[in-house]
Amino acid sequence: MSAPSPRAALLPAGLRVSADLLVQVDDLDVRVEGDGAELRVTTADARALVAGVRQAAAAAGVRGGRSSAAVLARVGEELAAAGLVARVITPTGPVLEAGAGVDSRLGRLALGSSRVRVHRAGALAAVGGARWGLAAGLAALVGAVAVAAARSGRRS
């Protein structure tokens, strides 16, 4: 697991959520539903959602806000520290989980936080269209790095 962040937490520990919210920004619909410690974020366009989160983080002065990986890692760590988990879902299936209870070796290697798990099949489908080949290649590369890291860890 990732080490806790030394900076002040953005969310209070033990936070519980009750939410049913529909947000529309630039023709992007995002539904956020929450019950207790679990948030479910549903959108038709995961790329646009991540880009919007990255823009908001950069505008708010969050360190690393210009990098999607840094933003996702920070979100995962903050959610975990607050005891929350968020799941991003598109019509093609789950794309990402972040926060409490998530322990992903691949997330640690690719994004810098074990508190973020990318569901490769959902992420690839969310990219879609002309970028499918590039996304598949990147997923294969990330998978190969994870397998190599796992194997080297067993040899130690």
mmCIF file with all atom_site columns, C-alpha atoms in Angstrom:
data_model
loop_
_atom_site.group_PDB
_atom_site.id
_atom_site.type_symbol
_atom_site.label_atom_id
_atom_site.label_alt_id
_atom_site.label_comp_id
_atom_site.label_asym_id
_atom_site.label_entity_id
_atom_site.label_seq_id
_atom_site.pdbx_PDB_ins_code
_atom_site.Cartn_x
_atom_site.Cartn_y
_atom_site.Cartn_z
_atom_site.occupancy
_atom_site.B_iso_or_equiv
_atom_site.pdbx_formal_charge
_atom_site.auth_seq_id
_atom_site.auth_comp_id
_atom_site.auth_asym_id
_atom_site.auth_atom_id
_atom_site.pdbx_PDB_model_num
ATOM 1   C CA . MET A 1 1   ? 0.000   0.000   0.000   1.00 0.00 ? 1   MET A CA 1
ATOM 2   C CA . SER A 1 2   ? 1.007   3.588   -0.502  1.00 0.00 ? 2   SER A CA 1
ATOM 3   C CA . ALA A 1 3   ? 2.361   5.590   2.408   1.00 0.00 ? 3   ALA A CA 1
ATOM 4   C CA . PRO A 1 4   ? -0.012  8.156   3.871   1.00 0.00 ? 4   PRO A CA 1
ATOM 5   C CA . SER A 1 5   ? 0.426   11.683  2.628   1.00 0.00 ? 5   SER A CA 1
ATOM 6   C CA . PRO A 1 6   ? 2.316   14.078  4.947   1.00 0.00 ? 6   PRO A CA 1
ATOM 7   C CA . ARG A 1 7   ? 0.242   17.093  3.795   1.00 0.00 ? 7   ARG A CA 1
ATOM 8   C CA . ALA A 1 8   ? -3.079  18.073  5.326   1.00 0.00 ? 8   ALA A CA 1
ATOM 9   C CA . ALA A 1 9   ? -5.967  15.911  4.174   1.00 0.00 ? 9   ALA A CA 1
ATOM 10  C CA . LEU A 1 10  ? -8.562  17.495  1.929   1.00 0.00 ? 10  LEU A CA 1
ATOM 11  C CA . LEU A 1 11  ? -11.336 15.294  3.356   1.00 0.00 ? 11  LEU A CA 1
ATOM 12  C CA . PRO A 1 12  ? -12.042 14.452  6.998   1.00 0.00 ? 12  PRO A CA 1
ATOM 13  C CA . ALA A 1 13  ? -11.440 10.847  8.094   1.00 0.00 ? 13  ALA A CA 1
ATOM 14  C CA . GLY A 1 14  ? -14.562 8.746   8.573   1.00 0.00 ? 14  GLY A CA 1
ATOM 15  C CA . LEU A 1 15  ? -16.606 10.804  6.111   1.00 0.00 ? 15  LEU A CA 1
ATOM 16  C CA . ARG A 1 16  ? -19.926 9.211   5.090   1.00 0.00 ? 16  ARG A CA 1
ATOM 17  C CA . VAL A 1 17  ? -21.836 10.217  1.989   1.00 0.00 ? 17  VAL A CA 1
ATOM 18  C CA . SER A 1 18  ? -25.453 10.208  0.964   1.00 0.00 ? 18  SER A CA 1
ATOM 19  C CA . ALA A 1 19  ? -25.756 11.593  -2.560  1.00 0.00 ? 19  ALA A CA 1
ATOM 20  C CA . ASP A 1 20  ? -27.714 11.463  -5.772  1.00 0.00 ? 20  ASP A CA 1
ATOM 21  C CA . LEU A 1 21  ? -26.378 14.205  -7.998  1.00 0.00 ? 21  LEU A CA 1
ATOM 22  C CA . LEU A 1 22  ? -26.410 14.818  -11.745 1.00 0.00 ? 22  LEU A CA 1
ATOM 23  C CA . VAL A 1 23  ? -23.783 17.265  -13.003 1.00 0.00 ? 23  VAL A CA 1
ATOM 24  C CA . GLN A 1 24  ? -23.805 18.567  -16.585 1.00 0.00 ? 24  GLN A CA 1
ATOM 25  C CA . VAL A 1 25  ? -20.742 20.415  -17.871 1.00 0.00 ? 25  VAL A CA 1
ATOM 26  C CA . ASP A 1 26  ? -20.042 21.083  -21.550 1.00 0.00 ? 26  ASP A CA 1
ATOM 27  C CA . ASP A 1 27  ? -22.519 18.391  -22.686 1.00 0.00 ? 27  ASP A CA 1
ATOM 28  C CA . LEU A 1 28  ? -20.979 15.825  -20.311 1.00 0.00 ? 28  LEU A CA 1
ATOM 29  C CA . ASP A 1 29  ? -23.403 14.207  -17.869 1.00 0.00 ? 29  ASP A CA 1
ATOM 30  C CA . VAL A 1 30  ? -21.901 12.785  -14.692 1.00 0.00 ? 30  VAL A CA 1
ATOM 31  C CA . ARG A 1 31  ? -24.080 11.078  -12.084 1.00 0.00 ? 31  ARG A CA 1
ATOM 32  C CA . VAL A 1 32  ? -22.674 10.749  -8.577  1.00 0.00 ? 32  VAL A CA 1
ATOM 33  C CA . GLU A 1 33  ? -24.443 8.419   -6.184  1.00 0.00 ? 33  GLU A CA 1
ATOM 34  C CA . GLY A 1 34  ? -23.223 7.769   -2.688  1.00 0.00 ? 34  GLY A CA 1
ATOM 35  C CA . ASP A 1 35  ? -24.263 5.651   0.232   1.00 0.00 ? 35  ASP A CA 1
ATOM 36  C CA . GLY A 1 36  ? -22.053 5.447   3.295   1.00 0.00 ? 36  GLY A CA 1
ATOM 37  C CA . ALA A 1 37  ? -18.425 4.997   2.291   1.00 0.00 ? 37  ALA A CA 1
ATOM 38  C CA . GLU A 1 38  ? -19.052 4.223   -1.385  1.00 0.00 ? 38  GLU A CA 1
ATOM 39  C CA . LEU A 1 39  ? -19.354 6.662   -4.285  1.00 0.00 ? 39  LEU A CA 1
ATOM 40  C CA . ARG A 1 40  ? -20.466 5.569   -7.734  1.00 0.00 ? 40  ARG A CA 1
ATOM 41  C CA . VAL A 1 41  ? -19.603 7.940   -10.596 1.00 0.00 ? 41  VAL A CA 1
ATOM 42  C CA . THR A 1 42  ? -21.345 7.152   -13.880 1.00 0.00 ? 42  THR A CA 1
ATOM 43  C CA . THR A 1 43  ? -20.513 8.880   -17.149 1.00 0.00 ? 43  THR A CA 1
ATOM 44  C CA . ALA A 1 44  ? -20.626 8.125   -20.857 1.00 0.00 ? 44  ALA A CA 1
ATOM 45  C CA . ASP A 1 45  ? -17.182 9.679   -21.422 1.00 0.00 ? 45  ASP A CA 1
ATOM 46  C CA . ALA A 1 46  ? -14.490 8.725   -18.894 1.00 0.00 ? 46  ALA A CA 1
ATOM 47  C CA . ARG A 1 47  ? -11.785 10.590  -20.839 1.00 0.00 ? 47  ARG A CA 1
ATOM 48  C CA . ALA A 1 48  ? -13.693 13.861  -20.614 1.00 0.00 ? 48  ALA A CA 1
ATOM 49  C CA . LEU A 1 49  ? -14.318 13.257  -16.904 1.00 0.00 ? 49  LEU A CA 1
ATOM 50  C CA . VAL A 1 50  ? -10.606 12.705  -16.160 1.00 0.00 ? 50  VAL A CA 1
ATOM 51  C CA . ALA A 1 51  ? -9.679  15.740  -18.276 1.00 0.00 ? 51  ALA A CA 1
ATOM 52  C CA . GLY A 1 52  ? -12.192 17.850  -16.346 1.00 0.00 ? 52  GLY A CA 1
ATOM 53  C CA . VAL A 1 53  ? -10.863 16.646  -12.985 1.00 0.00 ? 53  VAL A CA 1
ATOM 54  C CA . ARG A 1 54  ? -7.321  17.387  -14.145 1.00 0.00 ? 54  ARG A CA 1
ATOM 55  C CA . GLN A 1 55  ? -8.305  20.919  -15.231 1.00 0.00 ? 55  GLN A CA 1
ATOM 56  C CA . ALA A 1 56  ? -10.081 21.585  -11.940 1.00 0.00 ? 56  ALA A CA 1
ATOM 57  C CA . ALA A 1 57  ? -7.093  20.319  -9.955  1.00 0.00 ? 57  ALA A CA 1
ATOM 58  C CA . ALA A 1 58  ? -4.670  22.512  -11.918 1.00 0.00 ? 58  ALA A CA 1
ATOM 59  C CA . ALA A 1 59  ? -6.943  25.543  -11.521 1.00 0.00 ? 59  ALA A CA 1
ATOM 60  C CA . ALA A 1 60  ? -7.161  24.901  -7.760  1.00 0.00 ? 60  ALA A CA 1
ATOM 61  C CA . GLY A 1 61  ? -3.371  24.773  -7.532  1.00 0.00 ? 61  GLY A CA 1
ATOM 62  C CA . VAL A 1 62  ? -3.185  21.070  -6.601  1.00 0.00 ? 62  VAL A CA 1
ATOM 63  C CA . ARG A 1 63  ? 0.413   19.970  -7.029  1.00 0.00 ? 63  ARG A CA 1
ATOM 64  C CA . GLY A 1 64  ? 0.691   17.686  -10.053 1.00 0.00 ? 64  GLY A CA 1
ATOM 65  C CA . GLY A 1 65  ? -2.695  18.910  -11.274 1.00 0.00 ? 65  GLY A CA 1
ATOM 66  C CA . ARG A 1 66  ? -1.571  18.944  -14.872 1.00 0.00 ? 66  ARG A CA 1
ATOM 67  C CA . SER A 1 67  ? -0.829  15.194  -14.887 1.00 0.00 ? 67  SER A CA 1
ATOM 68  C CA . SER A 1 68  ? -3.736  12.724  -15.063 1.00 0.00 ? 68  SER A CA 1
ATOM 69  C CA . ALA A 1 69  ? -1.682  10.102  -13.223 1.00 0.00 ? 69  ALA A CA 1
ATOM 70  C CA . ALA A 1 70  ? -0.780  12.508  -10.417 1.00 0.00 ? 70  ALA A CA 1
ATOM 71  C CA . VAL A 1 71  ? -4.386  13.661  -10.052 1.00 0.00 ? 71  VAL A CA 1
ATOM 72  C CA . LEU A 1 72  ? -5.726  10.089  -9.982  1.00 0.00 ? 72  LEU A CA 1
ATOM 73  C CA . ALA A 1 73  ? -3.078  9.107   -7.426  1.00 0.00 ? 73  ALA A CA 1
ATOM 74  C CA . ARG A 1 74  ? -3.958  12.086  -5.220  1.00 0.00 ? 74  ARG A CA 1
ATOM 75  C CA . VAL A 1 75  ? -7.691  11.375  -5.477  1.00 0.00 ? 75  VAL A CA 1
ATOM 76  C CA . GLY A 1 76  ? -7.101  7.723   -4.524  1.00 0.00 ? 76  GLY A CA 1
ATOM 77  C CA . GLU A 1 77  ? -4.967  8.670   -1.521  1.00 0.00 ? 77  GLU A CA 1
ATOM 78  C CA . GLU A 1 78  ? -7.400  11.347  -0.302  1.00 0.00 ? 78  GLU A CA 1
ATOM 79  C CA . LEU A 1 79  ? -10.406 9.037   -0.634  1.00 0.00 ? 79  LEU A CA 1
ATOM 80  C CA . ALA A 1 80  ? -8.557  6.258   1.219   1.00 0.00 ? 80  ALA A CA 1
ATOM 81  C CA . ALA A 1 81  ? -7.559  8.612   4.037   1.00 0.00 ? 81  ALA A CA 1
ATOM 82  C CA . ALA A 1 82  ? -11.218 9.613   4.415   1.00 0.00 ? 82  ALA A CA 1
ATOM 83  C CA . GLY A 1 83  ? -12.356 5.967   4.370   1.00 0.00 ? 83  GLY A CA 1
ATOM 84  C CA . LEU A 1 84  ? -14.190 6.350   1.033   1.00 0.00 ? 84  LEU A CA 1
ATOM 85  C CA . VAL A 1 85  ? -14.060 4.407   -2.220  1.00 0.00 ? 85  VAL A CA 1
ATOM 86  C CA . ALA A 1 86  ? -15.174 5.729   -5.623  1.00 0.00 ? 86  ALA A CA 1
ATOM 87  C CA . ARG A 1 87  ? -15.998 3.653   -8.661  1.00 0.00 ? 87  ARG A CA 1
ATOM 88  C CA . VAL A 1 88  ? -16.125 5.177   -12.163 1.00 0.00 ? 88  VAL A CA 1
ATOM 89  C CA . ILE A 1 89  ? -18.482 3.351   -14.489 1.00 0.00 ? 89  ILE A CA 1
ATOM 90  C CA . THR A 1 90  ? -19.312 3.868   -18.173 1.00 0.00 ? 90  THR A CA 1
ATOM 91  C CA . PRO A 1 91  ? -21.917 2.107   -20.327 1.00 0.00 ? 91  PRO A CA 1
ATOM 92  C CA . THR A 1 92  ? -19.192 -0.385  -21.307 1.00 0.00 ? 92  THR A CA 1
ATOM 93  C CA . GLY A 1 93  ? -18.431 -1.310  -17.702 1.00 0.00 ? 93  GLY A CA 1
ATOM 94  C CA . PRO A 1 94  ? -16.220 -0.307  -14.772 1.00 0.00 ? 94  PRO A CA 1
ATOM 95  C CA . VAL A 1 95  ? -13.249 1.905   -15.638 1.00 0.00 ? 95  VAL A CA 1
ATOM 96  C CA . LEU A 1 96  ? -11.607 2.778   -12.340 1.00 0.00 ? 96  LEU A CA 1
ATOM 97  C CA . GLU A 1 97  ? -11.768 2.288   -8.556  1.00 0.00 ? 97  GLU A CA 1
ATOM 98  C CA . ALA A 1 98  ? -9.999  4.582   -6.124  1.00 0.00 ? 98  ALA A CA 1
ATOM 99  C CA . GLY A 1 99  ? -9.772  4.901   -2.352  1.00 0.00 ? 99  GLY A CA 1
ATOM 100 C CA . ALA A 1 100 ? -10.262 2.746   0.712   1.00 0.00 ? 100 ALA A CA 1
ATOM 101 C CA . GLY A 1 101 ? -9.937  -0.985  0.223   1.00 0.00 ? 101 GLY A CA 1
ATOM 102 C CA . VAL A 1 102 ? -8.209  -0.641  -3.144  1.00 0.00 ? 102 VAL A CA 1
ATOM 103 C CA . ASP A 1 103 ? -4.761  -2.220  -3.265  1.00 0.00 ? 103 ASP A CA 1
ATOM 104 C CA . SER A 1 104 ? -3.413  -2.355  -6.801  1.00 0.00 ? 104 SER A CA 1
ATOM 105 C CA . ARG A 1 105 ? 0.191   -3.167  -7.626  1.00 0.00 ? 105 ARG A CA 1
ATOM 106 C CA . LEU A 1 106 ? -0.455  -2.015  -11.180 1.00 0.00 ? 106 LEU A CA 1
ATOM 107 C CA . GLY A 1 107 ? -1.872  1.289   -9.876  1.00 0.00 ? 107 GLY A CA 1
ATOM 108 C CA . ARG A 1 108 ? 1.249   1.824   -7.791  1.00 0.00 ? 108 ARG A CA 1
ATOM 109 C CA . LEU A 1 109 ? 3.522   1.148   -10.775 1.00 0.00 ? 109 LEU A CA 1
ATOM 110 C CA . ALA A 1 110 ? 1.566   3.033   -13.440 1.00 0.00 ? 110 ALA A CA 1
ATOM 111 C CA . LEU A 1 111 ? -0.009  5.883   -11.478 1.00 0.00 ? 111 LEU A CA 1
ATOM 112 C CA . GLY A 1 112 ? 2.028   6.204   -8.295  1.00 0.00 ? 112 GLY A CA 1
ATOM 113 C CA . SER A 1 113 ? -0.659  4.962   -5.910  1.00 0.00 ? 113 SER A CA 1
ATOM 114 C CA . SER A 1 114 ? -1.836  1.492   -4.978  1.00 0.00 ? 114 SER A CA 1
ATOM 115 C CA . ARG A 1 115 ? -5.138  3.146   -4.033  1.00 0.00 ? 115 ARG A CA 1
ATOM 116 C CA . VAL A 1 116 ? -6.139  3.348   -7.728  1.00 0.00 ? 116 VAL A CA 1
ATOM 117 C CA . ARG A 1 117 ? -7.179  0.331   -9.817  1.00 0.00 ? 117 ARG A CA 1
ATOM 118 C CA . VAL A 1 118 ? -7.782  0.742   -13.531 1.00 0.00 ? 118 VAL A CA 1
ATOM 119 C CA . HIS A 1 119 ? -10.049 -1.876  -15.077 1.00 0.00 ? 119 HIS A CA 1
ATOM 120 C CA . ARG A 1 120 ? -8.261  -2.401  -18.356 1.00 0.00 ? 120 ARG A CA 1
ATOM 121 C CA . ALA A 1 121 ? -11.211 -3.736  -20.383 1.00 0.00 ? 121 ALA A CA 1
ATOM 122 C CA . GLY A 1 122 ? -13.477 -0.861  -19.330 1.00 0.00 ? 122 GLY A CA 1
ATOM 123 C CA . ALA A 1 123 ? -10.734 1.715   -19.811 1.00 0.00 ? 123 ALA A CA 1
ATOM 124 C CA . LEU A 1 124 ? -9.960  0.412   -23.287 1.00 0.00 ? 124 LEU A CA 1
ATOM 125 C CA . ALA A 1 125 ? -13.628 0.461   -24.260 1.00 0.00 ? 125 ALA A CA 1
ATOM 126 C CA . ALA A 1 126 ? -13.989 3.984   -22.824 1.00 0.00 ? 126 ALA A CA 1
ATOM 127 C CA . VAL A 1 127 ? -11.138 5.205   -25.074 1.00 0.00 ? 127 VAL A CA 1
ATOM 128 C CA . GLY A 1 128 ? -12.835 3.731   -28.149 1.00 0.00 ? 128 GLY A CA 1
ATOM 129 C CA . GLY A 1 129 ? -12.546 4.530   -31.840 1.00 0.00 ? 129 GLY A CA 1
ATOM 130 C CA . ALA A 1 130 ? -9.278  5.485   -33.487 1.00 0.00 ? 130 ALA A CA 1
ATOM 131 C CA . ARG A 1 131 ? -7.318  5.334   -30.256 1.00 0.00 ? 131 ARG A CA 1
ATOM 132 C CA . TRP A 1 132 ? -8.168  1.674   -29.609 1.00 0.00 ? 132 TRP A CA 1
ATOM 133 C CA . GLY A 1 133 ? -4.857  0.377   -30.978 1.00 0.00 ? 133 GLY A CA 1
ATOM 134 C CA . LEU A 1 134 ? -2.783  2.849   -28.989 1.00 0.00 ? 134 LEU A CA 1
ATOM 135 C CA . ALA A 1 135 ? -4.763  2.137   -25.816 1.00 0.00 ? 135 ALA A CA 1
ATOM 136 C CA . ALA A 1 136 ? -4.440  -1.624  -26.309 1.00 0.00 ? 136 ALA A CA 1
ATOM 137 C CA . GLY A 1 137 ? -0.690  -1.234  -26.789 1.00 0.00 ? 137 GLY A CA 1
ATOM 138 C CA . LEU A 1 138 ? -0.384  0.880   -23.663 1.00 0.00 ? 138 LEU A CA 1
ATOM 139 C CA . ALA A 1 139 ? -2.455  -1.603  -21.661 1.00 0.00 ? 139 ALA A CA 1
ATOM 140 C CA . ALA A 1 140 ? -0.260  -4.443  -22.866 1.00 0.00 ? 140 ALA A CA 1
ATOM 141 C CA . LEU A 1 141 ? 2.860   -2.484  -21.935 1.00 0.00 ? 141 LEU A CA 1
ATOM 142 C CA . VAL A 1 142 ? 1.524   -1.660  -18.467 1.00 0.00 ? 142 VAL A CA 1
ATOM 143 C CA . GLY A 1 143 ? 0.512   -5.294  -17.999 1.00 0.00 ? 143 GLY A CA 1
ATOM 144 C CA . ALA A 1 144 ? 3.986   -6.465  -19.018 1.00 0.00 ? 144 ALA A CA 1
ATOM 145 C CA . VAL A 1 145 ? 5.611   -4.048  -16.559 1.00 0.00 ? 145 VAL A CA 1
ATOM 146 C CA . ALA A 1 146 ? 3.343   -5.327  -13.785 1.00 0.00 ? 146 ALA A CA 1
ATOM 147 C CA . VAL A 1 147 ? 4.166   -8.968  -14.572 1.00 0.00 ? 147 VAL A CA 1
ATOM 148 C CA . ALA A 1 148 ? 7.895   -8.184  -14.668 1.00 0.00 ? 148 ALA A CA 1
ATOM 149 C CA . ALA A 1 149 ? 7.663   -6.385  -11.326 1.00 0.00 ? 149 ALA A CA 1
ATOM 150 C CA . ALA A 1 150 ? 5.749   -9.275  -9.786  1.00 0.00 ? 150 ALA A CA 1
ATOM 151 C CA . ARG A 1 151 ? 8.303   -11.771 -11.023 1.00 0.00 ? 151 ARG A CA 1
ATOM 152 C CA . SER A 1 152 ? 11.254  -9.742  -9.791  1.00 0.00 ? 152 SER A CA 1
ATOM 153 C CA . GLY A 1 153 ? 9.560   -9.424  -6.405  1.00 0.00 ? 153 GLY A CA 1
ATOM 154 C CA . ARG A 1 154 ? 9.287   -13.218 -6.128  1.00 0.00 ? 154 ARG A CA 1
ATOM 155 C CA . ARG A 1 155 ? 13.009  -13.635 -6.828  1.00 0.00 ? 155 ARG A CA 1
ATOM 156 C CA . SER A 1 156 ? 14.024  -11.341 -3.944  1.00 0.00 ? 156 SER A CA 1
#
